Coordinates of C-alpha atoms and ligand atoms in Angstrom, one line a residue:
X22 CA -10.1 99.7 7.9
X23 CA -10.3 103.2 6.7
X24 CA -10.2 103.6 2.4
X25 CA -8.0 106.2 1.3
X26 CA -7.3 108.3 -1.8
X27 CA -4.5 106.8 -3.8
X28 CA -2.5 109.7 -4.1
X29 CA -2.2 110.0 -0.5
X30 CA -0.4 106.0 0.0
X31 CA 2.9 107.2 -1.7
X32 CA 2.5 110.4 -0.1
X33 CA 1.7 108.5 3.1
X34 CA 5.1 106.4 3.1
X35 CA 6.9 108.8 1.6
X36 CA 6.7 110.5 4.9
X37 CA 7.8 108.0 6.6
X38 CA 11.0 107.5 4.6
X39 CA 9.9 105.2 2.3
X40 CA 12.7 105.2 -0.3
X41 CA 10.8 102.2 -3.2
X42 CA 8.8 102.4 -6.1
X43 CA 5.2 102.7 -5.0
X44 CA 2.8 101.4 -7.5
X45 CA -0.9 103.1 -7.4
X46 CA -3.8 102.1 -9.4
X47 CA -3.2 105.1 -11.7
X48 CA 0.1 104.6 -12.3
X49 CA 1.1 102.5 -15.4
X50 CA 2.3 99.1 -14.4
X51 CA -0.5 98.7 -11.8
X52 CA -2.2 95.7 -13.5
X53 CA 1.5 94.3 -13.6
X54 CA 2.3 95.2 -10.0
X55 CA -0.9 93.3 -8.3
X56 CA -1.1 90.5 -10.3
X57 CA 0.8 87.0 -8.2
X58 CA 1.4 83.6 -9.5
X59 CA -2.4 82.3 -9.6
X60 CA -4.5 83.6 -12.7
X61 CA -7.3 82.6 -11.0
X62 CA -6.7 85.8 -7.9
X63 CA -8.0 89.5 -9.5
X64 CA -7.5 91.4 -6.5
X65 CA -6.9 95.2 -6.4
X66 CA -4.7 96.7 -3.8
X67 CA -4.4 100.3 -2.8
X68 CA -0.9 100.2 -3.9
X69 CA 2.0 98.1 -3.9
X70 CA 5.2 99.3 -2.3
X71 CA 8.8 98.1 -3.4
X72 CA 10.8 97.8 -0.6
X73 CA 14.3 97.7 -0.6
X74 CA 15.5 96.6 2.3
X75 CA 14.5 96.2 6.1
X76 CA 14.1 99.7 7.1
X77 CA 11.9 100.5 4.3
X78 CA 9.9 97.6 5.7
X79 CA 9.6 99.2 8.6
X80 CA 8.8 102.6 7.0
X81 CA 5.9 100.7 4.7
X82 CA 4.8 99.0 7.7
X83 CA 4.6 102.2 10.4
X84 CA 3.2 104.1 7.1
X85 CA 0.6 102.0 6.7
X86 CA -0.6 101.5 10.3
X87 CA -0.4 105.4 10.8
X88 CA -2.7 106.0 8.2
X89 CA -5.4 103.1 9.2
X90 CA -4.5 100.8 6.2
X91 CA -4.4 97.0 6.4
X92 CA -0.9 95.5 4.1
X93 CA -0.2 92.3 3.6
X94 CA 3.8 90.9 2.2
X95 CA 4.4 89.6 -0.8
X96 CA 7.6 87.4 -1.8
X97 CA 7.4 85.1 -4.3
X98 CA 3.6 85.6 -5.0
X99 CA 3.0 81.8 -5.1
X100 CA 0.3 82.0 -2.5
X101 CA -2.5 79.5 -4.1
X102 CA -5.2 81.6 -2.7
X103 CA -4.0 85.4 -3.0
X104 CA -3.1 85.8 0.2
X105 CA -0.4 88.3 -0.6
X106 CA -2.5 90.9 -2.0
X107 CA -6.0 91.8 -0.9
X108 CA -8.6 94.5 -2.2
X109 CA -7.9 97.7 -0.9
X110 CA -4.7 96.9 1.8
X111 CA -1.2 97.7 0.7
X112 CA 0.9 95.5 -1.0
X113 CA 4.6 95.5 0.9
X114 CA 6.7 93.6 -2.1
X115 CA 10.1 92.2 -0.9
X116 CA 11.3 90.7 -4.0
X117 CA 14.2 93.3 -4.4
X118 CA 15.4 91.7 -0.8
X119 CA 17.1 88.7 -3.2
X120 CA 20.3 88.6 -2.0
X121 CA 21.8 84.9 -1.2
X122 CA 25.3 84.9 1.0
X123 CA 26.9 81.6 1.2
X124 CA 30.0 80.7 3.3
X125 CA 31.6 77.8 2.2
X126 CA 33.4 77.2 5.5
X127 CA 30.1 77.2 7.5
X128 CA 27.7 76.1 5.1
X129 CA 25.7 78.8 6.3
X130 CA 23.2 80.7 4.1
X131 CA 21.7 84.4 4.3
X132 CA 18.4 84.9 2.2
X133 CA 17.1 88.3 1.5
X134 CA 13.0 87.7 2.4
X135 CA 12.2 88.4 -0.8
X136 CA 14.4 85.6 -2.9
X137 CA 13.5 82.9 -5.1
X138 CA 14.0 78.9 -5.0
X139 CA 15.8 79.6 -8.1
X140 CA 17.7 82.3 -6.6
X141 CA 18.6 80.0 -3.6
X142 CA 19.7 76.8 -5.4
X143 CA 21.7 78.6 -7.9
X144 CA 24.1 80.6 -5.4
X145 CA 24.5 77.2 -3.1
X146 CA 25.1 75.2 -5.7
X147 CA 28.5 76.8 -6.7
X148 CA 29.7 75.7 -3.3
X149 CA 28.3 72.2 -4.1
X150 CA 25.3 73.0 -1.1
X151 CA 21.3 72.7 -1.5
X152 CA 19.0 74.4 1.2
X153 CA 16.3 71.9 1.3
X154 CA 13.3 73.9 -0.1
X155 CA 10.9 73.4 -2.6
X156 CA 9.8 71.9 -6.4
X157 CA 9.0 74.6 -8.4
X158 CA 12.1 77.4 -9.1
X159 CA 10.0 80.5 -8.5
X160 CA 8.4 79.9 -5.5
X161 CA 9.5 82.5 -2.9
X162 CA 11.7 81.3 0.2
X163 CA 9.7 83.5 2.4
X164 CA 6.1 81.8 2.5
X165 CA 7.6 78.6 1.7
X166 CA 9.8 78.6 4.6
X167 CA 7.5 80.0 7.3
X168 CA 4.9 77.4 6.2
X169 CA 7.0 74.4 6.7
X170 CA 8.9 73.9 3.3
X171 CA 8.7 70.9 1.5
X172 CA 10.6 69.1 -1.1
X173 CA 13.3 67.0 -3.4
X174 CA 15.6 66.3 0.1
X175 CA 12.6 66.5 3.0
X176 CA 13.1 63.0 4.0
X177 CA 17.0 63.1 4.1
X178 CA 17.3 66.7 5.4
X179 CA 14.1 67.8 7.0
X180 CA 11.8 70.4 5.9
X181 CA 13.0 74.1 5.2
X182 CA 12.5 75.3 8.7
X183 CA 14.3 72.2 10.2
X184 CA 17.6 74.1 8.6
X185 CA 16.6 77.5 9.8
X186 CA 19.3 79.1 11.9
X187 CA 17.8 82.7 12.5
X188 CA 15.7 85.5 11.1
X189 CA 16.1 89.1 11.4
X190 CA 12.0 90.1 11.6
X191 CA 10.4 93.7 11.4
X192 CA 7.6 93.8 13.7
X193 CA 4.6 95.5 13.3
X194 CA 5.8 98.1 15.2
X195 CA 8.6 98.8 13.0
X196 CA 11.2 97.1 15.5
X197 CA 14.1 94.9 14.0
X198 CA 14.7 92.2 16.0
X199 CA 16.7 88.9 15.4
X200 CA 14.8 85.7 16.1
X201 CA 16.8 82.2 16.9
X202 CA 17.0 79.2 19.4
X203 CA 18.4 82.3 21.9
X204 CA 17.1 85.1 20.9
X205 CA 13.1 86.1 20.9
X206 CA 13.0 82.0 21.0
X207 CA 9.1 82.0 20.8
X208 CA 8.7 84.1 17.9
X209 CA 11.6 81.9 16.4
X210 CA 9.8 79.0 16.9
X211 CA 6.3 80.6 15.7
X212 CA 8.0 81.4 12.6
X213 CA 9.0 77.7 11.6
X214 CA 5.8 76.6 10.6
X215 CA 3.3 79.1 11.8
X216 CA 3.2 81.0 8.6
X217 CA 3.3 84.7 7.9
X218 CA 1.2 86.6 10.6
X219 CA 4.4 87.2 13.4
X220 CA 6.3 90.3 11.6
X221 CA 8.5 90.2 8.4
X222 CA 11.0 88.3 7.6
X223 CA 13.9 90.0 5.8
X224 CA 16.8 87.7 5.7
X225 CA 16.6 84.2 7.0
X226 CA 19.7 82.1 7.8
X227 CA 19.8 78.2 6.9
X228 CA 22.4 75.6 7.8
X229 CA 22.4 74.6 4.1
X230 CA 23.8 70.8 3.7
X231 CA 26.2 68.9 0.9
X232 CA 24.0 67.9 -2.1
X233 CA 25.3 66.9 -5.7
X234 CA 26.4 68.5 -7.9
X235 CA 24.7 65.2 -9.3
X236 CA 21.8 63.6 -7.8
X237 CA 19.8 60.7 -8.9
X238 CA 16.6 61.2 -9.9
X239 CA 13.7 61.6 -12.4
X240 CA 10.1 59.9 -13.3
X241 CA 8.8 56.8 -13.8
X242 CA 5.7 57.1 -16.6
X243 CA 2.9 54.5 -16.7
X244 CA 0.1 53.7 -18.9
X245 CA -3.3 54.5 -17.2
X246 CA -4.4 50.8 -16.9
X247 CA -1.0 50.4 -14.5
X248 CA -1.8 53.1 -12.5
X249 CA -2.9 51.0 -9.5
X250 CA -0.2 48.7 -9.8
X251 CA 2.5 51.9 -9.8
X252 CA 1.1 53.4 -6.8
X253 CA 0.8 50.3 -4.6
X254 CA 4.4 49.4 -5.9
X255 CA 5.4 52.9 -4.7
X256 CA 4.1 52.6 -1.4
X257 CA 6.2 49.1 -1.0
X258 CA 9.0 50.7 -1.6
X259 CA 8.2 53.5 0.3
X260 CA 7.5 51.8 3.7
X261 CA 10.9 50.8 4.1
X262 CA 13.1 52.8 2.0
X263 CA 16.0 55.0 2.8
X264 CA 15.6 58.6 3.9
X265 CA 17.7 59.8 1.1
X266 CA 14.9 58.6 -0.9
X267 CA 12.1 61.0 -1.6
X268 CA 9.5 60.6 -3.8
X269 CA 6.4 61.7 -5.1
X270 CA 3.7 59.9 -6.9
X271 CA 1.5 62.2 -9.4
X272 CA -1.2 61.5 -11.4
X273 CA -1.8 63.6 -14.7
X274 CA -2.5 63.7 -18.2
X275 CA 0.5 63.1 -20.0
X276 CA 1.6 66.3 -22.2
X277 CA 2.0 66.2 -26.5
X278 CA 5.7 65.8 -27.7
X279 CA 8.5 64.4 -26.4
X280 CA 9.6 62.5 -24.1
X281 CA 6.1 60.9 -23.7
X282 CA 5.9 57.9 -26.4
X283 CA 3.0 58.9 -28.6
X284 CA 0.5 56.0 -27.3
X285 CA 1.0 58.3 -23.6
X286 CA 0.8 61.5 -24.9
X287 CA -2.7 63.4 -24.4
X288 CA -3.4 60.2 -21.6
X289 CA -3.9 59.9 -18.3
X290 CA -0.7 58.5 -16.9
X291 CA 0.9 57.4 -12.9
X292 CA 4.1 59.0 -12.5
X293 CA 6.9 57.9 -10.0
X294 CA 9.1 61.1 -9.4
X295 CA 12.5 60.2 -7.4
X296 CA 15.2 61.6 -5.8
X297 CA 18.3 59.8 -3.9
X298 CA 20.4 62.2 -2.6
X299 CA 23.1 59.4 -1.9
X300 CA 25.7 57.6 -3.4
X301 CA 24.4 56.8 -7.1
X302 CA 25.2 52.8 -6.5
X303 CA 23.3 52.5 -3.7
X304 CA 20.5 54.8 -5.2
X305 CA 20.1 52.2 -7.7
X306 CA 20.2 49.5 -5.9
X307 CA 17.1 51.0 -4.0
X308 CA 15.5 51.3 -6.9
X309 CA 15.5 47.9 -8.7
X310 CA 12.8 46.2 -7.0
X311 CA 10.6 49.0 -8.0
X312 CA 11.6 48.8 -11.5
X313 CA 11.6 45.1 -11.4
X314 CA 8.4 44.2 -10.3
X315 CA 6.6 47.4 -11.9
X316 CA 8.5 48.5 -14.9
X317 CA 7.8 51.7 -16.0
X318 CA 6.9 52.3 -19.8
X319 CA 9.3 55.2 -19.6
X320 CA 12.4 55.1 -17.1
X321 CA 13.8 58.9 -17.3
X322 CA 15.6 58.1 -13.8
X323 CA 19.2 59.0 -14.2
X324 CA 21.9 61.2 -13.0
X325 CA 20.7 64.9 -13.3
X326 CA 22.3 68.1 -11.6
X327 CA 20.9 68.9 -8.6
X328 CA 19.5 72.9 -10.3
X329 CA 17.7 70.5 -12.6
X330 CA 15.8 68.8 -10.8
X331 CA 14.6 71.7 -8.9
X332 CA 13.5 73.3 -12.0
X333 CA 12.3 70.0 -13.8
X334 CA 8.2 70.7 -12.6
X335 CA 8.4 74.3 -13.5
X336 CA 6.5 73.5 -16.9
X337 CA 3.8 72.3 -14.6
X338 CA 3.2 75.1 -12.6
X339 CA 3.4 78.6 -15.2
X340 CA 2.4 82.3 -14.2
X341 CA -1.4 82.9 -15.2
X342 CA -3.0 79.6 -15.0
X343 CA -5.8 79.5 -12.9
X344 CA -5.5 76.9 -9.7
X345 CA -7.5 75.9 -7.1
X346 CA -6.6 73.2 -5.1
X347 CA -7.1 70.8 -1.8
X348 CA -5.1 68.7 0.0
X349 CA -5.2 66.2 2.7
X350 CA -2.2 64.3 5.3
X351 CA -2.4 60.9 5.5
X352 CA -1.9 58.3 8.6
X353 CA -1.1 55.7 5.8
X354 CA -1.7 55.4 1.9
X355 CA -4.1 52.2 2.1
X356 CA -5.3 50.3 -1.4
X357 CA -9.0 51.8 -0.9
X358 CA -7.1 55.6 -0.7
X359 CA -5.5 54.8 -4.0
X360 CA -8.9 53.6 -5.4
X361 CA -10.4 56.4 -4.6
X362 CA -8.0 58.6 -6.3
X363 CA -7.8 56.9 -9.3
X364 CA -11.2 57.2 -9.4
X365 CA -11.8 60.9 -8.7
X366 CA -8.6 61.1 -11.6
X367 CA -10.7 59.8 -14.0
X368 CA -13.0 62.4 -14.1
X369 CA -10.6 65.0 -14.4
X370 CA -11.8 68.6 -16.2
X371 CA -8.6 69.8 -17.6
X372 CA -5.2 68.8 -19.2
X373 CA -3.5 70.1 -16.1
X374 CA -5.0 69.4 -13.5
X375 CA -3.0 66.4 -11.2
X376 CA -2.8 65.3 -8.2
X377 CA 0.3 65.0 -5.9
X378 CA 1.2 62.4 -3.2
X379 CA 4.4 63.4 -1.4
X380 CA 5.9 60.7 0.6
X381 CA 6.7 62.2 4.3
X382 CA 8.4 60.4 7.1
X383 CA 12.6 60.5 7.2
X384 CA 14.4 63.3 8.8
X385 CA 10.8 65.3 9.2
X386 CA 9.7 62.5 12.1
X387 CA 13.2 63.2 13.9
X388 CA 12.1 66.3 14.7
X389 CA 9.9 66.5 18.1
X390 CA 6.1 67.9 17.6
X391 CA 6.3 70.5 19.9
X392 CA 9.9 71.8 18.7
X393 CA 8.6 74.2 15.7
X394 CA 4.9 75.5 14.6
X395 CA 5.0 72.7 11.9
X396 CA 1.6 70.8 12.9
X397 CA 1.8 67.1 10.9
X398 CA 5.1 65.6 11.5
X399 CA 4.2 62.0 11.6
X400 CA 1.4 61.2 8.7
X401 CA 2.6 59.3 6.3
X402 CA 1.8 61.3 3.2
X403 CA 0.1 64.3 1.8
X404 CA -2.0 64.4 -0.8
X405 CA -2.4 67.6 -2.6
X406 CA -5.3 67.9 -5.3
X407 CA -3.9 70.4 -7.9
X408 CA -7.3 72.0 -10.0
X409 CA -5.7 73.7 -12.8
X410 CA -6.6 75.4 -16.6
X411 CA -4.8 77.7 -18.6
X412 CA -7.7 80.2 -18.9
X413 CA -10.8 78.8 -18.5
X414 CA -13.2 79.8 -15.6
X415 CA -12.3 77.8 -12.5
X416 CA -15.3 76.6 -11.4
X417 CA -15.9 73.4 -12.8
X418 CA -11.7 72.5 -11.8
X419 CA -13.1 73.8 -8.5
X420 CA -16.1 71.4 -8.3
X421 CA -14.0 68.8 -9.0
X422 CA -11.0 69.7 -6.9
X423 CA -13.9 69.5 -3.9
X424 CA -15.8 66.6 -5.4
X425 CA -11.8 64.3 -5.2
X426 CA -11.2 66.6 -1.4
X427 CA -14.9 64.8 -0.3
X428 CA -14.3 61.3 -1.8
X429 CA -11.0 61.2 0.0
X430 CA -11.7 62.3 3.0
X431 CA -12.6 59.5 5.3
X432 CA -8.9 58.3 4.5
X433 CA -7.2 61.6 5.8
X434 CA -6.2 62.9 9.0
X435 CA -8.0 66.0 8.9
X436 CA -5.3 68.6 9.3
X437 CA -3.8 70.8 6.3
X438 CA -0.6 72.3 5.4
X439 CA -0.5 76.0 5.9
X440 CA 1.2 76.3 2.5
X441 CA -1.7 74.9 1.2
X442 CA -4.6 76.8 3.0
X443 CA -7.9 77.4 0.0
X444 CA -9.7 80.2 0.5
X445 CA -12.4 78.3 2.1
X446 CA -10.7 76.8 5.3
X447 CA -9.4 78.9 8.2
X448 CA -6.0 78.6 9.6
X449 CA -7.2 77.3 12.5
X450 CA -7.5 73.8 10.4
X451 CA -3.8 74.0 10.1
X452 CA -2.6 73.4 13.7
X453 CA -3.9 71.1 16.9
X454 CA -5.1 72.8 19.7
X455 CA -1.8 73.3 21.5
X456 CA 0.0 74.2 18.8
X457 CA -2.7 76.6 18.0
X458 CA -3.0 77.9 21.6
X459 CA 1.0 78.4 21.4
X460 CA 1.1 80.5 17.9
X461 CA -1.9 82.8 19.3
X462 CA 0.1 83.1 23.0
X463 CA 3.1 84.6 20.4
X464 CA 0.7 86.3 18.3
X465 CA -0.6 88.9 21.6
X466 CA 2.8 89.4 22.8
X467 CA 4.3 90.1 19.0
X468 CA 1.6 91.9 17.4
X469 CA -1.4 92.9 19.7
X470 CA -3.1 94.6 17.5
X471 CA -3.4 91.8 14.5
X472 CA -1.4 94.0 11.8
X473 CA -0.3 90.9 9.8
X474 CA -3.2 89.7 8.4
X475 CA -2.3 88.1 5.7
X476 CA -3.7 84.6 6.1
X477 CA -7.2 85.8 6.5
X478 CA -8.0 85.8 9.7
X479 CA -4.7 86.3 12.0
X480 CA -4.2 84.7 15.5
X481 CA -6.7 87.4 17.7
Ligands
FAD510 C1 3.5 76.2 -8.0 C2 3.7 76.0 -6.6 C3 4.5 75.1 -6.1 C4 4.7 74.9 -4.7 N1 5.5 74.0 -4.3 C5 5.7 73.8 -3.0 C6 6.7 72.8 -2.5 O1 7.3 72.2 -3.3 N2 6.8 72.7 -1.2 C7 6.1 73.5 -0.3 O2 6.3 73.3 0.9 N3 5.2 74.4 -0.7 C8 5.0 74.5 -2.0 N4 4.1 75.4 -2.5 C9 3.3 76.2 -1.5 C10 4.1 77.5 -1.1 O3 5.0 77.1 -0.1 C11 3.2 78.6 -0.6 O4 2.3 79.0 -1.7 C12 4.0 79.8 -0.1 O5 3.2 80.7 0.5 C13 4.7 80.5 -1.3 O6 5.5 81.5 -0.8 P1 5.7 82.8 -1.6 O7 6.7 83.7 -0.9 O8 6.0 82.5 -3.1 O9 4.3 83.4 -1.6 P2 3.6 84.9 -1.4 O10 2.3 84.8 -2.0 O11 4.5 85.9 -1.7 O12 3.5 84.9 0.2 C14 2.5 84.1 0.9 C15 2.4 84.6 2.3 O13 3.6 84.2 3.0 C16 3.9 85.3 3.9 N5 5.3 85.7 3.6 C17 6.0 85.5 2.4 N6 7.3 86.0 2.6 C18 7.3 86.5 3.8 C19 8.4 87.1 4.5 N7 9.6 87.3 4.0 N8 8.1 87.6 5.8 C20 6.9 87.4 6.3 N9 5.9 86.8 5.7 C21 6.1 86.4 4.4 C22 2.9 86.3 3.8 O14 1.9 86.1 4.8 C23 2.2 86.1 2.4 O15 0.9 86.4 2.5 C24 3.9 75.7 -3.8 C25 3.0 76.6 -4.3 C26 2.9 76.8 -5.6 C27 1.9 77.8 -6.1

């Protein structure tokens, strides 16, 4: 990779017909530009380009590669380990590609590349439709969606890219192409799952589905000495419940204030998070048995709107705090897992660090392996180890993020979600061998040359 002055990157896509803002490190606004999501990442790119729609993509991208300078693409910046922005490479933004066209008729979605979860749910909504996406507003559709895409409706609907329709893509030649079950099929299918590294994505088109407005759903908080006895009750009801059932079982320190009853506050604390994305009777009637033979010391579970609930973690997850975290897919959540966890809880560093178990199964098994990139369908669960502090240096969350990762191990399956990718493993851990051998087949024929890097170590 060859360093260049900074005043020749703006001057460099300019010529190329760059229309955005270009950000340089001696512009004002730089440290605002190159900063993402995760505190923890102080990375300092040669600039960071503003792109406002595909062709000025394909102008960043064609600039960049004439002038012997790595880029990497940044949408909603939510990329736990930086991967969005690196030292030195240019920084192609897409937020201003935010645009979200619904038609009612169809229930068919176009996202600008660059959009928000947020952004997403709030245009679908007014035509009482959900993409199934994420848990946390500002995550970007882009990474989330060519990662898999997990959330709130993944066991009745699928995962993100099992409602992905089509993609129009800039390659990293600078071609626009549109990707779909007919067209460039095998770049289609690398992009559901396979992450970043095929070309840009600058609209993607979902089959969104009919969700709320209402939908029922909430926590279930208990005291730290019921922890065990919420998470095996969980799992009960988890082995033979309904796909529009999802839920997520999370253990953290419970926050000051309300709602938390002050003997909870400051404590650790097993949470229950549900959603039933069904008929509100029947919902309930799922439910009791949970509530019955485990009831929680705060029941919050209740009719919400749908844009609710997929804001309601956002507190949990803010701009700036520094995270590092692990995770792990699971053939089955077994009573010695859960020890272990508990017991790699109890030493945790900071007030918000938690860990996440996200029930799998539903709709995401009804999906064949081999049909998308998406690597795990079939485990059970996945447990993600969330190492988090507001500002303090990360290594001791780190040490412990690793120390719960080891403990757990011998219970997981050994695989990782792309989405979820620390610095320290290689994408390689995120696919078996024939999916792998697929993606790097696309990977040569799409972009020989490995200009998408992003993920650290592309597909060459
Ligand atoms: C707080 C938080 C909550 C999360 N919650 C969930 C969750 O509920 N479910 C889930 O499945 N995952 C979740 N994740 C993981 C999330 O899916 C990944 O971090 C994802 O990469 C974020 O996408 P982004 O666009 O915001 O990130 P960015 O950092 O902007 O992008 C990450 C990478 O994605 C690629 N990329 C992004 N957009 C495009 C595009 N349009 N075209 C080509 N490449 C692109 C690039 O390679 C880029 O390096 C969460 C992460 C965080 C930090």
């Amino acid at each position: 990779m060859t360093t260049i002055d900074h005043t020749s990157v703006a001057a460099g896509l300019r010529a190329r017909g760059f229309v955005g803002r270009v950000v340089e490190p001696a512009d004002p606004g730089y440290d605002a530009a190159r900063v993402g999501w995760n505190g923890a990442i102080d990375r300092r790119p040669a600039a960071v380009a503003y792109a406002t729609d595909a062709d000025d993509v394909a102008a960043a991208i064609r600039a960049a590669r004439a002038e012997g300078l790595s880029f990497t693409v940044r949408a909603g910046a939510h990329s736990v380990s930086g991967r969005s922005v690196r030292d030195g490479a240019l920084c192609i933004d897409l937020r201003a590609l935010d645009r979200v066209e619904v038609d009612p008729e169809s229930a068919i979605v176009g996202v600008g590349g660059g959009a928000l979860l947020g952004e997403l749910d709030a245009a679908t909504q007014k035509h009482g439709l959900a993409v199934p996406a994420g848990q946390i507003s500002h995550t970007g559709v882009g990474g989330l969606t060519l990662g898999g895409g997990m959330g709130w409706l993944m066991r009745r609907h699928g995962l993100t890219i099992d409602s992905l329709l089509a993609v129009d893509v800039v390659l990293a030649d600078g071609e626009q192409v549109r990707a779909s079950a007919t067209e460039h099929p095998d770049l289609f299918w690398a992009l559901r799952g396979g992450g970043g590294d095929f070309g840009v994505v600058t609209r993607f088109e979902f089959q969104a589905r009919r969700v709320g407005p209402l939908v029922l759903a909430g926590v279930l908080v208990y005291p730290w000495d019921r922890a065990r006895d919420a998470l095996r009750a969980s799992r009960e009801l988890m082995e033979s419940a309904p796909d529009e059932l999802t839920v997520f079982d999370v253990l953290l320190t419970a926050p000051p204030g309300e709602p938390f009853p002050p003997d909870l506050q400051r404590q650790r604390v097993a949470v229950i998070g549900v959603a039933w994305c069904g008929d509100h009777d029947e919902g309930e009637r799922v439910l009791a048995p949970l509530r019955t033979s485990c009831p929680p010391a705060l029941d919050l579970v209740g009719p919400m709107p749908y844009v609710a609930l997929q804001s309601m973690l956002d507190a949990t997850a803010p701009h700036g705090w520094h995270f590092y975290d692990r995770q792990h897919y699971l053939p089955d959540v077994s009573d010695a897992f859960i020890d272990a966890l508990l017991k790699g809880f109890e030493s945790v560093p900071t007030p918000q660090a938690h860990i996440v178990t996200s029930w799998l199964g539903g709709a995401i098994d009804r999906v064949a392996p081999g049909e998308t990139a998406f690597g795990h369908r079939g485990a059970q669960a996945l447990t993600w180890i969330i190492g988090c502090s507001v500002d303090d240096p990360v290594d001791p969350v780190r040490d412990w993020v690793r120390r719960v990762w080891d403990d757990t191990a011998g219970f997981a399956t050994g695989g990782v979600y792309v989405n979820a990718l620390d610095l320290d493993r290689p994408v390689r851990d995120a696919y078996a061998d024939d999916v792998w051998d697929r993606l790097v087949a696309v990977k040569r024929r799409y972009d020989p040359d490995g200009a998408f890097s992003g993920n650290g170590i592309g597909f060459n």
